[in-house]
Amino acid sequence: MVFWSVLLFIHMLFAVTLLGAITHQAVSVTLPSRDRAKSFVGAFRGVNAMTYTNAIIVLFLCTAILGSIIYPNYRINVRPVLQHNHFHKPEGSFELKEHAVAIGAALLPAYWHFWRDPSDANRATRRAVTIVLAVIVWWAFMVGHVINNIQGFGLL
Amino acid sequence: MKLARLFPVFSAAFAVIYATVLYYNWAAVTYQPATGEWDLGPLTKEGPPMFWYGILITTFAGACVVTAIAALVPESIGKRLWSGLTWLLPVAALIFIIYILRPYFLS
């Protein structure tokens, strides 16, 4: 049990780092700013989005692979509890998470392709692909957080 | 890199094939987490079956086939396709998956 808890914790650490990186990139590509020094928000928006690409790919893959290793444990120990207590919405949210992460992982080659050679011609697609990935990461993180802490949310 | 131009095709194809494979449950293998067994095809035995790994395998194979076919298309024709399909098709696939999962959210 300790092994799985440690694995889940490492999974969470990767997820937190990924969340920060993809949010930075998505914001800077959506609302670019050159006034980095003026404010915290300006500095947040003014990062060089391109430098995040490879780190995001590695973090996404590490998080997803760790999640897929832990996943059978969820099916045996957590999902039956959700079903027993008729928590259909958290259960469905987790189902959507696993599918969204799979589609997100497959989106990474295209994401890398558009960021490898950023140009005005692929600016809109590059931004949209980044935003889709960011939404997937946020959804996965929020659902994982709620499921992990469902007792703390007073649902159990 | 010539191979890199096919990456958007793979990503878009994967999303569409994934939604289809999920809907029809064409999982290549099933993992039985209670017993640690792997079975070929979608199979329900003792305990909860896990089709997700099998769905990934089927989808990956399908997306590779589509990408290989796309590689035969001349680059001049491929460039005429709207690159926005790269994100639009995964978004459409996700909306379809939400539709498949609607019983969870409506019950």
PDB file of N, CA and C in Angstrom, chain A residues 64 68-69 71-72 75-76 79-80 83 88-89 91-93 95-96 98-103 106-114 116 121-122 124-125 128-129 132 136 139, chain B residues 1 4-8 10-12 14-15 18-19 22 31 33-34 48-53 55-56 82-84 86-87 90-91 93-94 97-98 101 103-107:
ATOM      1  N   ALA A  64       1.357  10.638 -17.448  1.00  0.00           N
ATOM      2  CA  ALA A  64       0.391   9.694 -18.022  1.00  0.00           C
ATOM      3  C   ALA A  64       0.834   8.243 -17.784  1.00  0.00           C
ATOM      4  N   SER A  68      -1.146   5.472 -15.669  1.00  0.00           N
ATOM      5  CA  SER A  68      -1.612   4.194 -16.242  1.00  0.00           C
ATOM      6  C   SER A  68      -1.120   2.999 -15.421  1.00  0.00           C
ATOM      7  N   ILE A  69      -0.011   3.187 -14.674  1.00  0.00           N
ATOM      8  CA  ILE A  69       0.478   2.112 -13.783  1.00  0.00           C
ATOM      9  C   ILE A  69      -0.410   2.029 -12.535  1.00  0.00           C
ATOM     10  N   TYR A  71      -3.518   3.030 -12.397  1.00  0.00           N
ATOM     11  CA  TYR A  71      -4.916   2.888 -12.810  1.00  0.00           C
ATOM     12  C   TYR A  71      -5.594   1.582 -12.353  1.00  0.00           C
ATOM     13  N   PRO A  72      -4.949   0.408 -12.496  1.00  0.00           N
ATOM     14  CA  PRO A  72      -5.625  -0.837 -12.033  1.00  0.00           C
ATOM     15  C   PRO A  72      -5.999  -0.787 -10.546  1.00  0.00           C
ATOM     16  N   ARG A  75      -9.201   0.938 -10.216  1.00  0.00           N
ATOM     17  CA  ARG A  75     -10.343   0.111 -10.651  1.00  0.00           C
ATOM     18  C   ARG A  75     -10.759  -0.893  -9.578  1.00  0.00           C
ATOM     19  N   ILE A  76      -9.778  -1.391  -8.837  1.00  0.00           N
ATOM     20  CA  ILE A  76     -10.091  -2.418  -7.825  1.00  0.00           C
ATOM     21  C   ILE A  76     -10.532  -1.783  -6.505  1.00  0.00           C
ATOM     22  N   ARG A  79     -12.901   2.723  -7.529  1.00  0.00           N
ATOM     23  CA  ARG A  79     -14.121   2.787  -8.349  1.00  0.00           C
ATOM     24  C   ARG A  79     -15.310   2.050  -7.725  1.00  0.00           C
ATOM     25  N   PRO A  80     -15.091   0.841  -7.159  1.00  0.00           N
ATOM     26  CA  PRO A  80     -16.234   0.155  -6.521  1.00  0.00           C
ATOM     27  C   PRO A  80     -16.853   0.980  -5.382  1.00  0.00           C
ATOM     28  N   GLN A  83     -19.014   3.561  -6.984  1.00  0.00           N
ATOM     29  CA  GLN A  83     -20.238   2.940  -7.499  1.00  0.00           C
ATOM     30  C   GLN A  83     -21.182   2.575  -6.359  1.00  0.00           C
ATOM     31  N   HIS A  88     -21.918   8.876  -9.275  1.00  0.00           N
ATOM     32  CA  HIS A  88     -21.793   8.692 -10.724  1.00  0.00           C
ATOM     33  C   HIS A  88     -21.023   9.826 -11.396  1.00  0.00           C
ATOM     34  N   LYS A  89     -21.204  11.033 -10.910  1.00  0.00           N
ATOM     35  CA  LYS A  89     -20.529  12.174 -11.565  1.00  0.00           C
ATOM     36  C   LYS A  89     -19.000  12.118 -11.376  1.00  0.00           C
ATOM     37  N   GLU A  91     -17.263   9.453 -10.858  1.00  0.00           N
ATOM     38  CA  GLU A  91     -16.849   8.264 -11.617  1.00  0.00           C
ATOM     39  C   GLU A  91     -16.803   8.582 -13.119  1.00  0.00           C
ATOM     40  N   GLY A  92     -17.836   9.254 -13.609  1.00  0.00           N
ATOM     41  CA  GLY A  92     -17.873   9.637 -15.024  1.00  0.00           C
ATOM     42  C   GLY A  92     -16.781  10.628 -15.359  1.00  0.00           C
ATOM     43  N   SER A  93     -16.503  11.529 -14.425  1.00  0.00           N
ATOM     44  CA  SER A  93     -15.440  12.520 -14.644  1.00  0.00           C
ATOM     45  C   SER A  93     -14.086  11.834 -14.797  1.00  0.00           C
ATOM     46  N   GLU A  95     -13.699   8.722 -15.852  1.00  0.00           N
ATOM     47  CA  GLU A  95     -13.738   8.038 -17.158  1.00  0.00           C
ATOM     48  C   GLU A  95     -13.316   9.017 -18.267  1.00  0.00           C
ATOM     49  N   LEU A  96     -13.890  10.227 -18.187  1.00  0.00           N
ATOM     50  CA  LEU A  96     -13.561  11.237 -19.197  1.00  0.00           C
ATOM     51  C   LEU A  96     -12.084  11.611 -19.119  1.00  0.00           C
ATOM     52  N   GLU A  98      -9.521   9.681 -18.299  1.00  0.00           N
ATOM     53  CA  GLU A  98      -8.648   8.680 -18.929  1.00  0.00           C
ATOM     54  C   GLU A  98      -8.690   8.800 -20.452  1.00  0.00           C
ATOM     55  N   HIS A  99      -9.877   9.090 -21.002  1.00  0.00           N
ATOM     56  CA  HIS A  99      -9.986   9.229 -22.458  1.00  0.00           C
ATOM     57  C   HIS A  99      -9.323  10.527 -22.932  1.00  0.00           C
ATOM     58  N   ALA A 100      -9.518  11.603 -22.177  1.00  0.00           N
ATOM     59  CA  ALA A 100      -8.930  12.896 -22.548  1.00  0.00           C
ATOM     60  C   ALA A 100      -7.404  12.827 -22.514  1.00  0.00           C
ATOM     61  N   VAL A 101      -6.868  12.138 -21.515  1.00  0.00           N
ATOM     62  CA  VAL A 101      -5.409  12.014 -21.413  1.00  0.00           C
ATOM     63  C   VAL A 101      -4.851  11.201 -22.585  1.00  0.00           C
ATOM     64  N   ALA A 102      -5.559  10.154 -22.983  1.00  0.00           N
ATOM     65  CA  ALA A 102      -5.109   9.346 -24.133  1.00  0.00           C
ATOM     66  C   ALA A 102      -5.064  10.208 -25.396  1.00  0.00           C
ATOM     67  N   ILE A 103      -6.135  10.984 -25.615  1.00  0.00           N
ATOM     68  CA  ILE A 103      -6.183  11.856 -26.803  1.00  0.00           C
ATOM     69  C   ILE A 103      -5.128  12.963 -26.680  1.00  0.00           C
ATOM     70  N   ALA A 106      -1.723  11.616 -27.571  1.00  0.00           N
ATOM     71  CA  ALA A 106      -1.577  11.462 -29.025  1.00  0.00           C
ATOM     72  C   ALA A 106      -1.452  12.806 -29.725  1.00  0.00           C
ATOM     73  N   LEU A 107      -1.864  13.862 -29.042  1.00  0.00           N
ATOM     74  CA  LEU A 107      -1.761  15.208 -29.614  1.00  0.00           C
ATOM     75  C   LEU A 107      -0.323  15.751 -29.508  1.00  0.00           C
ATOM     76  N   LEU A 108       0.494  15.121 -28.673  1.00  0.00           N
ATOM     77  CA  LEU A 108       1.853  15.628 -28.430  1.00  0.00           C
ATOM     78  C   LEU A 108       2.743  15.685 -29.686  1.00  0.00           C
ATOM     79  N   PRO A 109       2.688  14.671 -30.573  1.00  0.00           N
ATOM     80  CA  PRO A 109       3.516  14.782 -31.786  1.00  0.00           C
ATOM     81  C   PRO A 109       3.174  16.016 -32.611  1.00  0.00           C
ATOM     82  N   ALA A 110       1.858  16.307 -32.751  1.00  0.00           N
ATOM     83  CA  ALA A 110       1.439  17.504 -33.504  1.00  0.00           C
ATOM     84  C   ALA A 110       1.867  18.768 -32.769  1.00  0.00           C
ATOM     85  N   TYR A 111       1.712  18.740 -31.469  1.00  0.00           N
ATOM     86  CA  TYR A 111       2.113  19.881 -30.622  1.00  0.00           C
ATOM     87  C   TYR A 111       3.598  20.181 -30.818  1.00  0.00           C
ATOM     88  N   TRP A 112       4.403  19.127 -30.783  1.00  0.00           N
ATOM     89  CA  TRP A 112       5.852  19.284 -30.977  1.00  0.00           C
ATOM     90  C   TRP A 112       6.138  19.834 -32.382  1.00  0.00           C
ATOM     91  N   HIS A 113       5.429  19.303 -33.374  1.00  0.00           N
ATOM     92  CA  HIS A 113       5.623  19.708 -34.763  1.00  0.00           C
ATOM     93  C   HIS A 113       5.365  21.207 -34.945  1.00  0.00           C
ATOM     94  N   PHE A 114       4.262  21.699 -34.358  1.00  0.00           N
ATOM     95  CA  PHE A 114       3.911  23.114 -34.551  1.00  0.00           C
ATOM     96  C   PHE A 114       4.799  24.062 -33.746  1.00  0.00           C
ATOM     97  N   ARG A 116       8.047  23.269 -33.032  1.00  0.00           N
ATOM     98  CA  ARG A 116       9.415  23.094 -33.513  1.00  0.00           C
ATOM     99  C   ARG A 116       9.771  24.208 -34.496  1.00  0.00           C
ATOM    100  N   ALA A 121       2.211  31.350 -40.113  1.00  0.00           N
ATOM    101  CA  ALA A 121       1.263  30.487 -40.821  1.00  0.00           C
ATOM    102  C   ALA A 121       0.591  29.485 -39.882  1.00  0.00           C
ATOM    103  N   ASN A 122       1.335  28.985 -38.888  1.00  0.00           N
ATOM    104  CA  ASN A 122       0.731  27.980 -37.995  1.00  0.00           C
ATOM    105  C   ASN A 122       0.427  28.547 -36.605  1.00  0.00           C
ATOM    106  N   ALA A 124      -2.216  30.162 -35.335  1.00  0.00           N
ATOM    107  CA  ALA A 124      -3.555  29.866 -34.789  1.00  0.00           C
ATOM    108  C   ALA A 124      -3.664  28.399 -34.373  1.00  0.00           C
ATOM    109  N   THR A 125      -3.143  27.517 -35.208  1.00  0.00           N
ATOM    110  CA  THR A 125      -3.202  26.084 -34.888  1.00  0.00           C
ATOM    111  C   THR A 125      -2.346  25.765 -33.672  1.00  0.00           C
ATOM    112  N   ALA A 128      -4.192  26.904 -30.648  1.00  0.00           N
ATOM    113  CA  ALA A 128      -5.355  26.055 -30.352  1.00  0.00           C
ATOM    114  C   ALA A 128      -4.924  24.702 -29.778  1.00  0.00           C
ATOM    115  N   VAL A 129      -3.885  24.103 -30.366  1.00  0.00           N
ATOM    116  CA  VAL A 129      -3.394  22.801 -29.870  1.00  0.00           C
ATOM    117  C   VAL A 129      -2.910  22.949 -28.427  1.00  0.00           C
ATOM    118  N   VAL A 132      -5.954  23.289 -26.119  1.00  0.00           N
ATOM    119  CA  VAL A 132      -6.626  21.985 -25.946  1.00  0.00           C
ATOM    120  C   VAL A 132      -5.844  21.139 -24.936  1.00  0.00           C
ATOM    121  N   ILE A 136      -7.085  19.810 -21.201  1.00  0.00           N
ATOM    122  CA  ILE A 136      -7.005  18.390 -20.833  1.00  0.00           C
ATOM    123  C   ILE A 136      -6.223  18.226 -19.523  1.00  0.00           C
ATOM    124  N   TRP A 139      -8.294  19.532 -16.595  1.00  0.00           N
ATOM    125  CA  TRP A 139      -9.388  18.595 -16.283  1.00  0.00           C
ATOM    126  C   TRP A 139      -8.828  17.383 -15.530  1.00  0.00           C
TER     127      TRP A 139
ATOM    128  N   MET B   1      12.370  17.856 -41.235  1.00  0.00           N
ATOM    129  CA  MET B   1      12.168  16.395 -41.148  1.00  0.00           C
ATOM    130  C   MET B   1      10.859  16.026 -41.853  1.00  0.00           C
ATOM    131  N   ALA B   4       8.028  14.445 -39.726  1.00  0.00           N
ATOM    132  CA  ALA B   4       7.338  15.360 -38.811  1.00  0.00           C
ATOM    133  C   ALA B   4       6.055  15.925 -39.411  1.00  0.00           C
ATOM    134  N   ARG B   5       5.992  16.039 -40.744  1.00  0.00           N
ATOM    135  CA  ARG B   5       4.779  16.598 -41.352  1.00  0.00           C
ATOM    136  C   ARG B   5       3.583  15.662 -41.177  1.00  0.00           C
ATOM    137  N   LEU B   6       3.882  14.385 -40.846  1.00  0.00           N
ATOM    138  CA  LEU B   6       2.804  13.413 -40.649  1.00  0.00           C
ATOM    139  C   LEU B   6       2.281  13.418 -39.209  1.00  0.00           C
ATOM    140  N   PHE B   7       2.986  14.077 -38.304  1.00  0.00           N
ATOM    141  CA  PHE B   7       2.578  14.071 -36.894  1.00  0.00           C
ATOM    142  C   PHE B   7       1.157  14.614 -36.677  1.00  0.00           C
ATOM    143  N   PRO B   8       0.796  15.740 -37.316  1.00  0.00           N
ATOM    144  CA  PRO B   8      -0.580  16.218 -37.145  1.00  0.00           C
ATOM    145  C   PRO B   8      -1.616  15.205 -37.637  1.00  0.00           C
ATOM    146  N   PHE B  10      -1.295  11.922 -37.571  1.00  0.00           N
ATOM    147  CA  PHE B  10      -1.376  10.880 -36.535  1.00  0.00           C
ATOM    148  C   PHE B  10      -2.262  11.353 -35.373  1.00  0.00           C
ATOM    149  N   SER B  11      -2.027  12.573 -34.920  1.00  0.00           N
ATOM    150  CA  SER B  11      -2.770  13.097 -33.761  1.00  0.00           C
ATOM    151  C   SER B  11      -4.266  13.169 -34.046  1.00  0.00           C
ATOM    152  N   ALA B  12      -4.608  13.702 -35.213  1.00  0.00           N
ATOM    153  CA  ALA B  12      -6.027  13.841 -35.563  1.00  0.00           C
ATOM    154  C   ALA B  12      -6.677  12.469 -35.771  1.00  0.00           C
ATOM    155  N   PHE B  14      -5.737   9.596 -34.515  1.00  0.00           N
ATOM    156  CA  PHE B  14      -5.816   8.890 -33.236  1.00  0.00           C
ATOM    157  C   PHE B  14      -7.103   9.262 -32.509  1.00  0.00           C
ATOM    158  N   ALA B  15      -7.400  10.557 -32.465  1.00  0.00           N
ATOM    159  CA  ALA B  15      -8.584  11.024 -31.724  1.00  0.00           C
ATOM    160  C   ALA B  15      -9.870  10.443 -32.306  1.00  0.00           C
ATOM    161  N   TYR B  18      -9.959   6.671 -31.783  1.00  0.00           N
ATOM    162  CA  TYR B  18     -10.152   6.376 -30.349  1.00  0.00           C
ATOM    163  C   TYR B  18     -11.636   6.417 -29.989  1.00  0.00           C
ATOM    164  N   ALA B  19     -12.310   7.485 -30.415  1.00  0.00           N
ATOM    165  CA  ALA B  19     -13.740   7.627 -30.098  1.00  0.00           C
ATOM    166  C   ALA B  19     -14.542   6.472 -30.696  1.00  0.00           C
ATOM    167  N   LEU B  22     -13.720   3.187 -28.823  1.00  0.00           N
ATOM    168  CA  LEU B  22     -14.367   3.232 -27.503  1.00  0.00           C
ATOM    169  C   LEU B  22     -15.857   2.924 -27.630  1.00  0.00           C
ATOM    170  N   TYR B  31      -7.390  -6.306 -19.673  1.00  0.00           N
ATOM    171  CA  TYR B  31      -6.619  -6.606 -18.460  1.00  0.00           C
ATOM    172  C   TYR B  31      -7.598  -6.850 -17.316  1.00  0.00           C
ATOM    173  N   PRO B  33      -7.648  -6.721 -13.631  1.00  0.00           N
ATOM    174  CA  PRO B  33      -6.804  -6.269 -12.511  1.00  0.00           C
ATOM    175  C   PRO B  33      -6.936  -7.141 -11.260  1.00  0.00           C
ATOM    176  N   ALA B  34      -8.062  -7.805 -11.094  1.00  0.00           N
ATOM    177  CA  ALA B  34      -8.249  -8.632  -9.892  1.00  0.00           C
ATOM    178  C   ALA B  34      -7.348  -9.860  -9.918  1.00  0.00           C
ATOM    179  N   PRO B  48     -13.633  -6.449 -12.133  1.00  0.00           N
ATOM    180  CA  PRO B  48     -13.836  -5.427 -13.175  1.00  0.00           C
ATOM    181  C   PRO B  48     -12.815  -5.580 -14.304  1.00  0.00           C
ATOM    182  N   PRO B  49     -13.273  -5.661 -15.555  1.00  0.00           N
ATOM    183  CA  PRO B  49     -12.311  -5.735 -16.673  1.00  0.00           C
ATOM    184  C   PRO B  49     -11.817  -4.339 -17.035  1.00  0.00           C
ATOM    185  N   MET B  50     -10.596  -4.256 -17.543  1.00  0.00           N
ATOM    186  CA  MET B  50     -10.057  -2.973 -18.011  1.00  0.00           C
ATOM    187  C   MET B  50      -9.794  -3.052 -19.507  1.00  0.00           C
ATOM    188  N   PHE B  51     -10.606  -2.303 -20.261  1.00  0.00           N
ATOM    189  CA  PHE B  51     -10.475  -2.310 -21.721  1.00  0.00           C
ATOM    190  C   PHE B  51      -9.536  -1.211 -22.221  1.00  0.00           C
ATOM    191  N   TRP B  52      -9.211  -0.261 -21.338  1.00  0.00           N
ATOM    192  CA  TRP B  52      -8.506   0.962 -21.765  1.00  0.00           C
ATOM    193  C   TRP B  52      -7.182   0.659 -22.482  1.00  0.00           C
ATOM    194  N   TYR B  53      -6.398  -0.268 -21.907  1.00  0.00           N
ATOM    195  CA  TYR B  53      -5.106  -0.590 -22.547  1.00  0.00           C
ATOM    196  C   TYR B  53      -5.335  -1.171 -23.952  1.00  0.00           C
ATOM    197  N   ILE B  55      -7.948  -0.627 -25.850  1.00  0.00           N
ATOM    198  CA  ILE B  55      -8.443   0.451 -26.722  1.00  0.00           C
ATOM    199  C   ILE B  55      -7.262   1.273 -27.243  1.00  0.00           C
ATOM    200  N   LEU B  56      -6.288   1.505 -26.361  1.00  0.00           N
ATOM    201  CA  LEU B  56      -5.093   2.257 -26.777  1.00  0.00           C
ATOM    202  C   LEU B  56      -4.330   1.510 -27.870  1.00  0.00           C
ATOM    203  N   TRP B  82      -6.595  21.942 -44.188  1.00  0.00           N
ATOM    204  CA  TRP B  82      -6.559  22.940 -43.116  1.00  0.00           C
ATOM    205  C   TRP B  82      -5.875  22.346 -41.879  1.00  0.00           C
ATOM    206  N   SER B  83      -4.829  23.003 -41.394  1.00  0.00           N
ATOM    207  CA  SER B  83      -4.085  22.467 -40.247  1.00  0.00           C
ATOM    208  C   SER B  83      -4.922  22.478 -38.960  1.00  0.00           C
ATOM    209  N   GLY B  84      -5.986  23.282 -38.952  1.00  0.00           N
ATOM    210  CA  GLY B  84      -6.865  23.355 -37.786  1.00  0.00           C
ATOM    211  C   GLY B  84      -7.559  22.049 -37.458  1.00  0.00           C
ATOM    212  N   THR B  86      -6.165  19.466 -36.859  1.00  0.00           N
ATOM    213  CA  THR B  86      -5.327  18.848 -35.821  1.00  0.00           C
ATOM    214  C   THR B  86      -5.926  19.007 -34.431  1.00  0.00           C
ATOM    215  N   TRP B  87      -6.554  20.165 -34.179  1.00  0.00           N
ATOM    216  CA  TRP B  87      -7.189  20.357 -32.864  1.00  0.00           C
ATOM    217  C   TRP B  87      -8.695  20.166 -32.935  1.00  0.00           C
ATOM    218  N   PRO B  90      -9.706  16.267 -32.477  1.00  0.00           N
ATOM    219  CA  PRO B  90      -9.669  15.818 -31.073  1.00  0.00           C
ATOM    220  C   PRO B  90     -10.766  16.446 -30.209  1.00  0.00           C
ATOM    221  N   VAL B  91     -11.072  17.720 -30.444  1.00  0.00           N
ATOM    222  CA  VAL B  91     -12.151  18.363 -29.673  1.00  0.00           C
ATOM    223  C   VAL B  91     -13.488  17.698 -29.995  1.00  0.00           C
ATOM    224  N   ALA B  93     -13.907  14.667 -31.041  1.00  0.00           N
ATOM    225  CA  ALA B  93     -13.866  13.318 -30.440  1.00  0.00           C
ATOM    226  C   ALA B  93     -14.185  13.389 -28.948  1.00  0.00           C
ATOM    227  N   LEU B  94     -13.651  14.403 -28.274  1.00  0.00           N
ATOM    228  CA  LEU B  94     -13.914  14.551 -26.835  1.00  0.00           C
ATOM    229  C   LEU B  94     -15.391  14.863 -26.571  1.00  0.00           C
ATOM    230  N   ILE B  97     -17.206  11.692 -26.883  1.00  0.00           N
ATOM    231  CA  ILE B  97     -16.963  10.844 -25.701  1.00  0.00           C
ATOM    232  C   ILE B  97     -17.809  11.325 -24.512  1.00  0.00           C
ATOM    233  N   ILE B  98     -17.937  12.634 -24.364  1.00  0.00           N
ATOM    234  CA  ILE B  98     -18.815  13.171 -23.302  1.00  0.00           C
ATOM    235  C   ILE B  98     -20.252  12.688 -23.549  1.00  0.00           C
ATOM    236  N   LEU B 101     -20.567   9.198 -22.437  1.00  0.00           N
ATOM    237  CA  LEU B 101     -20.525   9.092 -20.970  1.00  0.00           C
ATOM    238  C   LEU B 101     -21.697   9.812 -20.286  1.00  0.00           C
ATOM    239  N   PRO B 103     -24.694   9.109 -19.401  1.00  0.00           N
ATOM    240  CA  PRO B 103     -25.450   8.484 -18.297  1.00  0.00           C
ATOM    241  C   PRO B 103     -24.839   8.772 -16.920  1.00  0.00           C
ATOM    242  N   TYR B 104     -23.516   8.893 -16.853  1.00  0.00           N
ATOM    243  CA  TYR B 104     -22.869   9.190 -15.570  1.00  0.00           C
ATOM    244  C   TYR B 104     -23.315  10.552 -15.028  1.00  0.00           C
ATOM    245  N   PHE B 105     -23.479  11.498 -15.939  1.00  0.00           N
ATOM    246  CA  PHE B 105     -23.748  12.880 -15.515  1.00  0.00           C
ATOM    247  C   PHE B 105     -25.236  13.192 -15.412  1.00  0.00           C
ATOM    248  N   LEU B 106     -26.052  12.326 -16.015  1.00  0.00           N
ATOM    249  CA  LEU B 106     -27.500  12.578 -15.976  1.00  0.00           C
ATOM    250  C   LEU B 106     -28.200  11.782 -14.890  1.00  0.00           C
ATOM    251  N   SER B 107     -27.484  10.778 -14.320  1.00  0.00           N
ATOM    252  CA  SER B 107     -28.138   9.941 -13.311  1.00  0.00           C
ATOM    253  C   SER B 107     -28.031  10.574 -11.930  1.00  0.00           C
TER     254      SER B 107
END
